[in-house]
XYZ file of C-alpha atoms in Angstrom:
681
model
C -51.866 14.884 21.720
C -48.509 13.991 23.227
C -46.134 11.744 21.326
C -45.758 8.479 23.342
C -41.981 8.888 23.055
C -42.243 11.615 25.668
C -44.380 9.698 28.152
C -41.206 8.901 30.073
C -40.871 12.598 30.963
C -44.139 12.485 32.878
C -43.423 9.555 35.122
C -43.385 10.402 38.846
C -40.048 10.407 40.658
C -39.620 9.592 44.328
C -37.257 11.935 46.176
C -36.929 10.530 49.668
C -40.208 11.108 51.516
C -41.792 13.135 48.681
C -42.819 12.413 45.091
C -42.371 14.707 42.103
C -45.297 14.403 39.684
C -43.026 14.361 36.622
C -39.340 14.634 35.694
C -39.180 18.426 35.244
C -37.022 20.144 37.835
C -36.681 23.942 37.916
C -33.131 24.243 39.163
C -32.238 27.039 41.584
C -31.710 30.331 39.771
C -31.226 33.965 40.689
C -33.890 36.469 39.700
C -33.117 39.913 41.102
C -36.250 39.830 43.301
C -35.368 37.542 46.189
C -36.022 38.638 49.744
C -36.387 42.321 48.757
C -39.400 41.654 46.521
C -40.977 38.500 47.982
C -44.411 38.915 46.373
C -42.877 39.240 42.927
C -40.624 36.267 43.656
C -43.511 34.097 44.840
C -45.639 34.945 41.820
C -42.809 34.083 39.430
C -42.145 30.714 41.070
C -45.882 29.999 41.194
C -46.132 30.474 37.436
C -43.410 27.852 37.006
C -45.461 25.367 39.044
C -48.568 26.206 37.051
C -46.573 25.533 33.896
C -45.830 21.985 34.970
C -42.438 22.057 36.709
C -42.753 19.326 39.329
C -40.017 20.802 41.528
C -39.518 24.554 41.877
C -36.482 25.780 43.792
C -35.433 29.111 45.266
C -32.102 30.723 44.566
C -29.131 30.870 46.996
C -30.530 31.125 50.526
C -27.952 32.195 53.107
C -28.074 30.420 56.470
C -26.254 33.045 58.592
C -25.256 36.754 58.638
C -21.591 35.807 58.225
C -22.626 34.493 54.819
C -23.927 37.807 53.506
C -23.866 38.365 49.730
C -25.383 41.834 49.636
C -25.810 43.844 47.476
C -26.830 40.771 45.465
C -30.552 40.229 45.964
C -30.975 36.641 47.129
C -32.715 34.790 49.973
C -31.867 34.254 53.617
C -33.010 32.219 56.614
C -31.065 33.945 59.361
C -33.956 34.065 61.829
C -37.694 33.391 62.041
C -38.469 36.775 60.490
C -37.224 35.363 57.190
C -39.822 32.588 57.157
C -42.933 34.533 55.949
C -41.427 35.792 52.639
C -40.341 32.284 51.716
C -43.631 30.806 52.877
C -45.293 32.998 50.233
C -43.333 31.194 47.554
C -44.089 27.762 49.013
C -47.796 28.555 49.016
C -47.667 29.701 45.376
C -45.851 26.529 44.322
C -48.060 24.185 46.323
C -51.174 25.763 44.842
C -50.341 24.014 41.572
C -49.300 20.669 43.008
C -45.534 21.071 42.766
C -42.793 20.534 45.316
C -40.966 23.558 46.717
C -37.219 23.407 47.302
C -34.898 25.814 49.105
C -31.197 26.154 48.248
C -29.466 26.407 51.622
C -26.068 27.995 51.153
C -23.121 29.568 52.881
C -20.703 31.476 50.645
C -16.954 31.201 50.982
C -14.498 33.538 49.232
C -17.380 35.110 47.296
C -18.709 37.302 50.086
C -17.175 40.374 51.664
C -20.127 40.667 54.116
C -20.585 44.276 53.064
C -23.904 44.628 54.858
C -23.314 42.702 58.107
C -19.563 43.478 58.318
C -18.961 40.029 59.825
C -15.583 38.510 59.061
C -15.956 36.113 56.074
C -15.130 32.482 56.814
C -13.717 29.766 54.575
C -11.368 26.787 54.435
C -8.219 28.935 54.306
C -6.929 32.450 54.825
C -7.143 34.246 51.481
C -8.639 37.369 49.870
C -12.294 37.383 48.871
C -13.044 37.214 45.162
C -13.070 40.430 43.203
C -11.045 43.382 44.367
C -12.617 44.093 47.747
C -9.937 44.865 50.340
C -11.144 42.077 52.631
C -9.783 38.641 53.474
C -11.450 35.403 54.495
C -10.437 33.898 57.825
C -9.674 30.189 57.910
C -12.321 28.317 59.892
C -11.226 26.511 63.019
C -13.083 23.595 64.615
C -15.345 25.891 66.626
C -16.320 27.760 63.449
C -17.220 24.493 61.727
C -19.295 23.427 64.727
C -21.061 26.785 64.664
C -21.715 26.478 60.918
C -23.395 23.113 61.420
C -25.607 24.681 64.076
C -26.539 27.593 61.803
C -27.295 25.164 59.010
C -29.534 22.971 61.146
C -31.433 26.028 62.383
C -31.955 27.222 58.808
C -33.241 23.769 57.855
C -35.722 23.935 60.728
C -36.939 27.329 59.521
C -37.242 25.995 55.977
C -39.437 23.190 57.300
C -41.610 25.764 59.099
C -41.922 27.692 55.826
C -43.334 24.518 54.276
C -40.523 23.467 51.942
C -40.559 19.892 50.687
C -36.917 19.674 49.597
C -33.919 21.124 51.422
C -30.953 21.545 49.111
C -27.396 21.516 50.442
C -25.603 23.843 48.065
C -22.147 22.658 47.022
C -21.876 25.135 44.166
C -18.698 26.975 43.159
C -19.269 29.868 45.565
C -20.247 27.909 48.660
C -18.496 26.455 51.662
C -19.088 22.761 50.962
C -17.432 22.863 47.581
C -14.596 25.091 48.694
C -13.701 22.329 51.155
C -14.044 19.588 48.504
C -11.886 21.324 45.901
C -8.284 20.079 45.632
C -7.314 23.711 46.162
C -8.277 23.247 49.811
C -4.860 23.198 51.512
C -5.997 22.382 55.046
C -3.889 19.844 56.937
C -6.501 18.692 59.470
C -9.264 16.124 58.988
C -11.057 18.541 56.622
C -8.169 18.668 54.129
C -5.824 16.407 52.250
C -7.490 13.230 50.968
C -10.811 13.389 49.142
C -12.423 11.492 52.025
C -11.343 14.284 54.357
C -12.386 17.045 51.968
C -15.950 15.707 51.610
C -16.309 15.493 55.386
C -17.943 18.906 55.716
C -20.490 18.167 52.985
C -21.352 14.912 54.758
C -21.878 16.773 58.036
C -23.987 19.445 56.322
C -26.209 16.760 54.797
C -26.656 15.210 58.228
C -27.427 18.598 59.826
C -29.982 19.300 57.097
C -31.625 15.918 57.625
C -31.812 16.505 61.356
C -33.217 20.007 60.975
C -35.702 19.119 58.244
C -37.118 16.034 59.905
C -38.704 13.001 58.279
C -41.084 14.955 56.038
C -38.427 16.863 54.066
C -36.246 15.441 51.324
C -32.569 16.418 51.247
C -30.839 17.117 47.949
C -27.287 18.146 47.141
C -26.277 20.563 44.413
C -22.659 19.807 43.615
C -20.037 20.635 41.022
C -18.965 17.486 39.190
C -16.056 19.208 37.417
C -14.463 22.581 38.219
C -13.127 23.065 34.683
C -9.983 24.355 36.364
C -7.520 21.847 34.967
C -5.326 19.736 37.242
C -5.657 22.250 40.086
C -9.411 21.737 40.289
C -11.877 18.907 40.837
C -12.289 16.855 37.669
C -15.139 14.443 37.002
C -12.875 11.682 35.744
C -10.545 11.969 38.745
C -12.333 12.862 41.981
C -15.685 14.270 40.840
C -17.573 11.022 40.462
C -15.569 9.508 43.313
C -16.798 12.288 45.637
C -20.387 11.398 44.814
C -19.618 7.744 45.365
C -18.313 8.460 48.868
C -21.658 10.034 49.829
C -23.771 8.129 47.325
C -26.865 7.305 49.388
C -26.802 10.113 51.962
C -28.967 12.652 50.109
C -32.270 11.869 48.385
C -31.242 13.497 45.095
C -28.090 14.710 43.349
C -28.353 17.998 41.420
C -25.139 18.336 39.420
C -23.502 21.349 37.813
C -20.229 22.151 36.053
C -17.674 24.804 36.966
C -18.517 28.386 37.828
C -21.785 30.078 36.880
C -20.201 31.122 33.576
C -19.227 27.500 32.912
C -22.563 26.077 33.974
C -24.653 28.589 31.998
C -22.713 29.408 28.821
C -24.449 31.457 26.159
C -25.477 29.916 22.853
C -22.622 31.837 21.216
C -20.233 29.430 22.891
C -22.053 26.201 23.769
C -24.911 24.094 22.356
C -27.810 22.483 24.174
C -26.821 19.563 26.453
C -23.146 20.515 26.602
C -22.845 18.977 30.101
C -23.627 15.382 29.166
C -19.980 14.288 28.868
C -19.505 15.171 32.550
C -22.586 13.210 33.659
C -21.557 9.866 32.221
C -20.925 7.324 34.958
C -22.702 9.060 37.827
C -25.618 6.642 37.804
C -23.066 3.888 38.374
C -22.151 5.171 41.854
C -25.554 6.122 43.318
C -29.106 4.777 43.254
C -30.556 8.209 44.045
C -32.174 10.389 41.342
C -29.748 12.560 39.379
C -30.582 15.977 37.932
C -28.491 17.833 35.369
C -28.854 20.987 33.309
C -27.861 21.942 29.768
C -30.218 24.643 28.455
C -32.635 21.918 27.414
C -35.325 22.960 24.921
C -35.749 19.816 22.796
C -38.147 17.138 24.110
C -36.161 14.562 22.132
C -32.964 15.469 23.969
C -34.733 15.336 27.321
C -36.351 11.956 26.697
C -33.088 10.541 25.367
C -31.191 11.520 28.530
C -33.774 9.757 30.698
C -34.069 6.724 28.450
C -30.290 6.240 28.277
C -29.973 6.476 32.063
C -27.846 9.628 32.047
C -30.327 11.615 34.165
C -33.480 10.927 36.156
C -34.861 14.468 36.045
C -34.496 17.307 33.570
C -33.062 20.327 35.314
C -33.531 23.785 33.854
C -33.176 27.404 34.860
C -33.001 29.448 31.649
C -35.479 27.307 29.663
C -37.951 27.622 32.558
C -37.560 31.393 32.331
C -38.035 31.553 28.571
C -41.093 29.310 28.844
C -42.501 28.533 32.299
C -45.064 26.320 30.532
C -42.506 24.179 28.712
C -43.497 20.954 30.564
C -47.210 21.500 30.032
C -46.703 22.172 26.307
C -44.764 18.922 25.924
C -47.418 17.112 27.949
C -50.150 18.452 25.643
C -48.202 17.846 22.436
C -47.881 21.563 21.638
C -44.204 21.437 20.749
C -44.342 24.321 18.260
C -45.637 26.571 21.038
C -42.527 26.136 23.196
C -40.808 29.482 23.607
C -37.278 28.172 23.275
C -34.466 29.802 25.240
C -32.036 31.599 22.913
C -29.168 31.397 25.412
C -28.442 35.133 25.497
C -28.175 35.283 29.315
C -29.927 38.636 29.586
C -31.736 36.884 32.454
C -28.428 36.604 34.288
C -27.758 40.310 33.829
C -30.827 41.168 35.913
C -29.192 39.494 38.905
C -26.188 41.788 38.616
C -28.534 44.744 38.103
C -30.369 43.683 41.300
C -33.744 44.071 39.651
C -36.611 41.905 38.415
C -35.732 39.050 36.102
C -36.055 39.708 32.374
C -35.981 37.510 29.298
C -35.644 38.150 25.572
C -38.132 35.434 24.662
C -40.578 35.894 27.552
C -41.376 39.576 28.204
C -43.734 38.665 31.072
C -40.888 37.231 33.165
C -40.459 39.271 36.359
C -43.718 41.138 35.702
C -46.111 38.485 37.004
C -46.907 40.310 40.251
C -46.039 43.944 39.649
C -47.828 44.224 36.287
C -50.127 41.206 36.544
C -48.802 39.640 33.348
C -49.043 35.933 32.534
C -46.911 34.145 29.910
C -49.888 32.338 28.372
C -52.953 34.443 29.151
C -53.775 38.047 28.301
C -56.908 40.157 28.674
C -59.350 40.146 25.778
C -59.870 43.254 23.653
C -61.844 46.135 25.113
C -62.796 47.835 21.814
C -63.168 47.149 18.103
C -60.205 49.337 17.197
C -58.122 48.280 14.210
C -54.357 48.471 14.508
C -51.654 48.864 11.870
C -48.193 47.798 13.029
C -45.423 49.056 10.750
C -42.235 47.014 11.059
C -41.803 43.275 11.525
C -38.764 43.223 13.800
C -38.801 41.903 17.383
C -40.968 44.754 18.728
C -43.450 44.709 15.855
C -43.763 40.938 15.827
C -44.459 40.747 19.562
C -46.863 43.686 19.467
C -48.871 42.201 16.593
C -48.856 38.747 18.178
C -50.045 39.913 21.585
C -52.659 42.278 20.142
C -53.866 39.418 17.970
C -54.028 37.137 21.019
C -56.246 39.740 22.668
C -58.592 39.607 19.666
C -57.868 42.871 17.866
C -57.893 43.147 14.075
C -54.230 43.732 13.310
C -52.238 44.347 10.150
C -48.467 43.935 10.226
C -46.561 45.585 7.378
C -42.871 44.831 6.789
C -40.814 46.572 4.088
C -38.416 43.651 3.621
C -39.200 40.329 1.980
C -38.815 38.498 5.295
C -39.805 39.115 8.889
C -37.499 39.565 11.867
C -35.839 42.932 11.271
C -32.600 43.184 13.215
C -33.000 39.647 14.582
C -32.881 38.200 11.073
C -29.767 40.222 10.248
C -27.953 39.630 13.530
C -28.830 35.938 13.464
C -26.396 35.547 10.571
C -23.471 36.871 12.608
C -21.034 34.411 14.255
C -22.608 32.530 17.161
C -26.022 34.224 17.060
C -27.971 31.672 15.022
C -30.154 30.578 17.938
C -31.333 34.157 18.387
C -33.521 33.576 15.318
C -35.857 31.780 17.709
C -37.134 35.228 18.714
C -38.454 35.644 15.184
C -39.458 32.066 14.496
C -41.635 31.561 17.591
C -43.565 34.749 16.903
C -44.048 33.992 13.231
C -45.385 30.543 14.193
C -47.873 32.113 16.585
C -48.940 34.769 14.091
C -49.703 32.073 11.525
C -52.342 30.742 13.939
C -54.164 34.072 14.260
C -56.766 34.674 11.558
C -57.305 38.230 12.830
C -53.719 39.256 12.036
C -52.715 39.965 8.458
C -49.029 40.034 7.521
C -47.791 41.859 4.433
C -44.173 41.681 3.290
C -42.391 44.073 0.902
C -44.699 46.819 2.121
C -42.608 49.975 2.565
C -45.319 52.298 3.828
C -45.001 56.065 3.613
C -47.183 58.799 5.087
C -49.821 58.599 2.353
C -49.946 54.807 2.532
C -50.555 54.818 6.277
C -53.279 57.447 6.088
C -54.931 55.630 3.198
C -54.953 52.431 5.237
C -57.459 54.130 7.563
C -56.581 52.324 10.814
C -57.702 53.530 14.239
C -54.235 53.088 15.711
C -50.809 53.036 14.109
C -47.852 51.493 15.945
C -44.434 52.191 14.461
C -41.735 49.577 14.977
C -39.468 50.875 12.233
C -36.247 50.211 14.122
C -33.018 52.155 14.123
C -29.760 52.552 12.227
C -26.178 52.576 13.433
C -24.478 55.971 13.499
C -21.518 56.625 11.206
C -20.273 59.816 12.876
C -18.636 58.396 16.016
C -21.180 59.738 18.502
C -21.658 57.349 21.400
C -20.808 57.166 25.068
C -17.316 58.607 24.703
C -18.110 61.279 22.079
C -21.033 63.682 22.360
C -20.400 65.396 19.025
C -19.615 63.988 15.557
C -15.921 63.242 15.112
C -13.659 64.588 12.382
C -13.552 61.587 10.059
C -11.691 62.103 6.795
C -12.833 60.403 3.607
C -9.323 58.964 3.377
C -10.400 56.405 5.984
C -13.537 54.566 4.804
C -16.138 54.329 7.574
C -18.503 51.396 7.965
C -21.197 50.476 10.494
C -22.726 47.151 11.560
C -25.557 47.885 9.119
C -23.013 47.882 6.295
C -21.419 44.638 7.435
C -24.756 42.866 7.896
C -25.889 44.216 4.527
C -22.891 42.766 2.713
C -20.832 45.953 2.343
C -17.582 44.524 3.700
C -14.211 46.300 4.055
C -10.911 44.493 3.615
C -7.321 44.748 4.770
C -6.358 46.325 8.066
C -9.593 47.073 9.911
C -10.234 48.793 13.227
C -13.551 47.924 14.876
C -14.247 50.710 17.356
C -16.627 49.479 20.060
C -18.309 52.120 22.170
C -21.458 49.980 22.463
C -19.851 47.460 24.859
C -22.269 44.551 24.343
C -21.892 41.746 21.776
C -22.011 43.624 18.460
C -18.428 44.915 18.327
C -17.014 41.467 19.064
C -19.150 39.511 16.599
C -18.475 42.057 13.837
C -14.739 41.781 14.557
C -15.006 37.991 14.513
C -16.863 37.991 11.200
C -14.306 40.262 9.561
C -11.418 38.184 10.911
C -12.982 34.974 9.594
C -12.998 36.624 6.158
C -9.230 36.943 6.291
C -8.818 40.528 7.433
C -6.325 41.940 9.931
C -8.720 43.129 12.637
C -8.169 45.098 15.827
C -10.994 45.802 18.257
C -10.500 49.087 20.128
C -12.699 50.251 23.000
C -12.638 53.100 25.535
C -13.839 50.641 28.193
C -11.578 48.741 30.578
C -12.464 45.443 28.910
C -13.694 44.226 25.538
C -17.468 43.769 25.362
C -17.596 44.981 28.952
C -21.360 44.544 29.428
C -20.957 40.823 28.754
C -19.484 40.470 32.227
C -23.170 40.550 33.198
C -24.065 37.804 30.723
C -21.177 35.550 31.839
C -19.482 35.560 28.418
C -16.797 38.225 28.755
C -13.893 35.798 29.190
C -15.139 33.535 26.411
C -15.500 36.567 24.140
C -11.888 37.602 24.708
C -10.681 34.037 24.123
C -12.699 33.743 20.912
C -11.290 37.016 19.580
C -7.788 35.868 20.445
C -8.342 32.564 18.649
C -9.527 34.471 15.574
C -6.405 36.620 15.604
C -8.230 39.803 16.559
C -6.102 42.355 18.400
C -7.706 43.897 21.473
C -6.979 47.403 22.767
C -8.772 48.905 25.779
C -9.036 52.385 27.359
C -8.788 54.101 23.954
C -11.441 56.569 22.787
C -11.631 57.416 19.101
C -10.821 61.088 18.434
C -10.892 61.225 14.634
C -9.410 59.792 11.447
C -7.388 61.163 8.515
C -4.744 60.119 5.989
C -5.132 56.405 6.668
C -4.884 56.741 10.425
C -7.327 56.532 13.309
C -6.577 58.907 16.174
C -7.167 57.874 19.779
C -7.104 59.402 23.249
C -6.338 57.319 26.318
C -9.552 57.358 28.366
C -7.502 57.497 31.586
C -4.539 59.770 30.899
C -5.580 61.814 27.888
C -2.444 60.747 25.994
C -2.919 60.672 22.207
C -1.867 57.990 19.741
C -2.682 56.820 16.237
C -3.080 53.546 14.366
C -2.805 52.957 10.654
C -5.900 51.384 9.124
C -7.584 50.713 5.798
C -11.081 50.980 7.226
C -12.917 51.938 10.385
C -16.034 50.128 11.611
C -17.974 52.210 14.122
C -20.038 50.330 16.705
C -21.102 53.285 18.819
C -24.778 54.253 18.950
C -27.984 54.090 16.926
C -30.530 56.602 15.701
C -34.255 55.750 15.724
C -35.948 55.623 12.348
C -38.752 57.951 13.376
C -39.361 60.061 10.243
C -42.749 58.435 9.711
C -43.661 59.003 13.344
C -42.858 62.705 13.086
C -44.848 63.070 9.856
C -47.900 61.282 11.258
C -47.687 63.230 14.516
C -47.707 66.481 12.574
C -50.853 65.436 10.714
C -52.520 64.438 13.960
C -51.627 67.791 15.505
C -53.278 69.542 12.551
C -56.350 67.330 12.807
C -55.701 66.112 9.288
C -55.145 62.390 9.835
C -58.561 61.010 8.881
C -59.726 58.150 11.060
C -56.339 57.799 12.770
C -56.658 58.652 16.448
C -53.126 57.926 17.689
C -49.664 56.999 16.518
C -47.206 55.275 18.863
C -43.573 54.161 18.753
C -42.190 50.936 20.159
C -38.842 49.179 20.287
C -35.783 50.700 18.657
C -37.955 53.248 16.861
C -38.641 54.788 20.263
C -35.273 54.174 21.948
C -32.641 51.759 20.578
C -31.680 49.054 23.067
C -31.014 45.322 23.250
C -33.439 42.874 21.660
C -35.024 41.947 24.985
C -36.069 45.586 25.424
C -37.637 45.673 21.967
C -39.706 42.543 22.665
C -40.752 43.945 26.042
C -41.729 47.263 24.459
C -43.962 45.554 21.907
C -45.564 43.361 24.535
C -46.152 46.218 26.945
C -47.935 48.244 24.285
C -50.216 45.302 23.522
C -50.925 44.664 27.216
C -51.775 48.280 27.958
C -53.635 49.111 24.734
C -57.158 50.283 25.528
C -56.650 49.251 29.164
C -56.791 52.643 30.820
C -53.768 53.558 32.910
C -52.135 50.406 34.295
C -50.134 50.867 37.458
C -46.800 49.437 38.456
C -47.184 47.737 41.820
C -44.280 48.185 44.200
C -43.339 46.287 47.328
C -43.060 48.656 50.262
C -41.645 48.317 53.740
C -44.477 48.359 56.278
C -43.192 50.364 59.252
C -46.436 49.833 61.138
C -45.370 46.312 62.062
């Protein structure tokens, strides 16, 4: 039963001509499916509506070919041919009684129009973002008039698709905000004073209202603070004032902070509800509903924001990905079942990879249509097979949980005295504490399953497994970090003299800590090298992080934390050296080769920490496989590997691997549905 304190979250909210059934608002978010995979996109958004989100929005939806963001996979409403794919989503959302919103947008500075080859347009003449050799042309009055026409036409198409809410996107990358920003140096009536700079947004709202008609609500997604210092829009200066100038024009204000990296920081760098300081005072300048985000996972935080008048609706992107049923679980009082977002931003990386959304906590995300997976439901067992899962890390925990949910008799054996495997170890590293939610949610669910037995301090060998007499054995025994230097830059073990002590992340996490001058060599390029360097620096060591990549923790560009990582290392006194591949070590020196020029150099060091690659712990798999091949494995009919034991990867891949095994176990040969172009039409 729901705690009455949270009743306020389930009050209806009027948004112009429409009514949201509760205060949960799935904010626009990218997903890697978009207009290229419309059936997958529709199914994903439909699951959100089923889970209780009263408003479900699309991602960025371009209104015209001159606002082309390809190769990013997003949405578009350039002509009537774009209506059917979006109508699929609307239908899926409406099926569960939720409102469907579309994020109408026109990029400025962030698009090189690589597909359409149209000249990019913006407030001023300047290069596009990134390093594309293309410049934006400053819009003249005829361009602005044309834009308003394109926008109105897109709004009309959105209405035909069935959308309830038409969102005017004033995000960091879009035309409306680029005009509002103090960095707009125009000298006509669209530049200069704030009243002039908000003129275009006002006209876009009016064009949207005209195109959408009386039945559609109009919302505005707007940056309240650029986080760009005195050169940018600041909430206390012009941010709230800008909203006040247009206070009653839209039917809802959906507010964000800074760039995408600012608005969606990882849990390494920002806690839940980190945006609240920017939202204070907004309700004093408008009577319209206000939505904000902040990686909300706590019902107490959500209810407090509503009760204190900070927000009217709880906006969420990442929490709605980690648990599409978050609202329904709060409504039903099942708080311990909420799959809390860990703030790793692996979901964001799928956008840059231009492929289906993925999530560390929710392995079904992005697989709703193509694999038929559901975050809450799973097919019941199709046999009476018993399963032994060896290893209680992220893969083993998810495999045992999902198999148990299906109804199988499962035993989970873990050699350590606590569950979690690598998650438990990594959760103790700087900034990764919230990643323990991966373990904790699964342990909570396992405790509810009487058909799953969990045994700690059970280091099973070949004889133990065979004696157990299970029908199926699933090995989730993990991996170990290499200590020989092999990784992306080195294919063979390096010449590493004993005069330079070598450590790995396993050593550091296990308490075997070097001291003095330490080189952390990162050929992994995700978070591990940086957090190990940070930990060692916090212990008083002189630490230098060296990488053959062009940037430290280069993959974290895709998780929006690369700049924050570099700043954090700098604050901790960690030196950073790029483009240097480790070549060997001897006599207190590490030898390097410049990855670009081949020039050699050396650095004196007291210890070397190698963050390069991992080796699967698959000895038990090989031994069991040999017995199966000889027909000498008793009742055992199959042994399988999952997670890092099969192929070391990030935690999200381990969870997915465990879940996929459980989904497909005894289910024949599941197929992967693909969306194909139909040339017949």
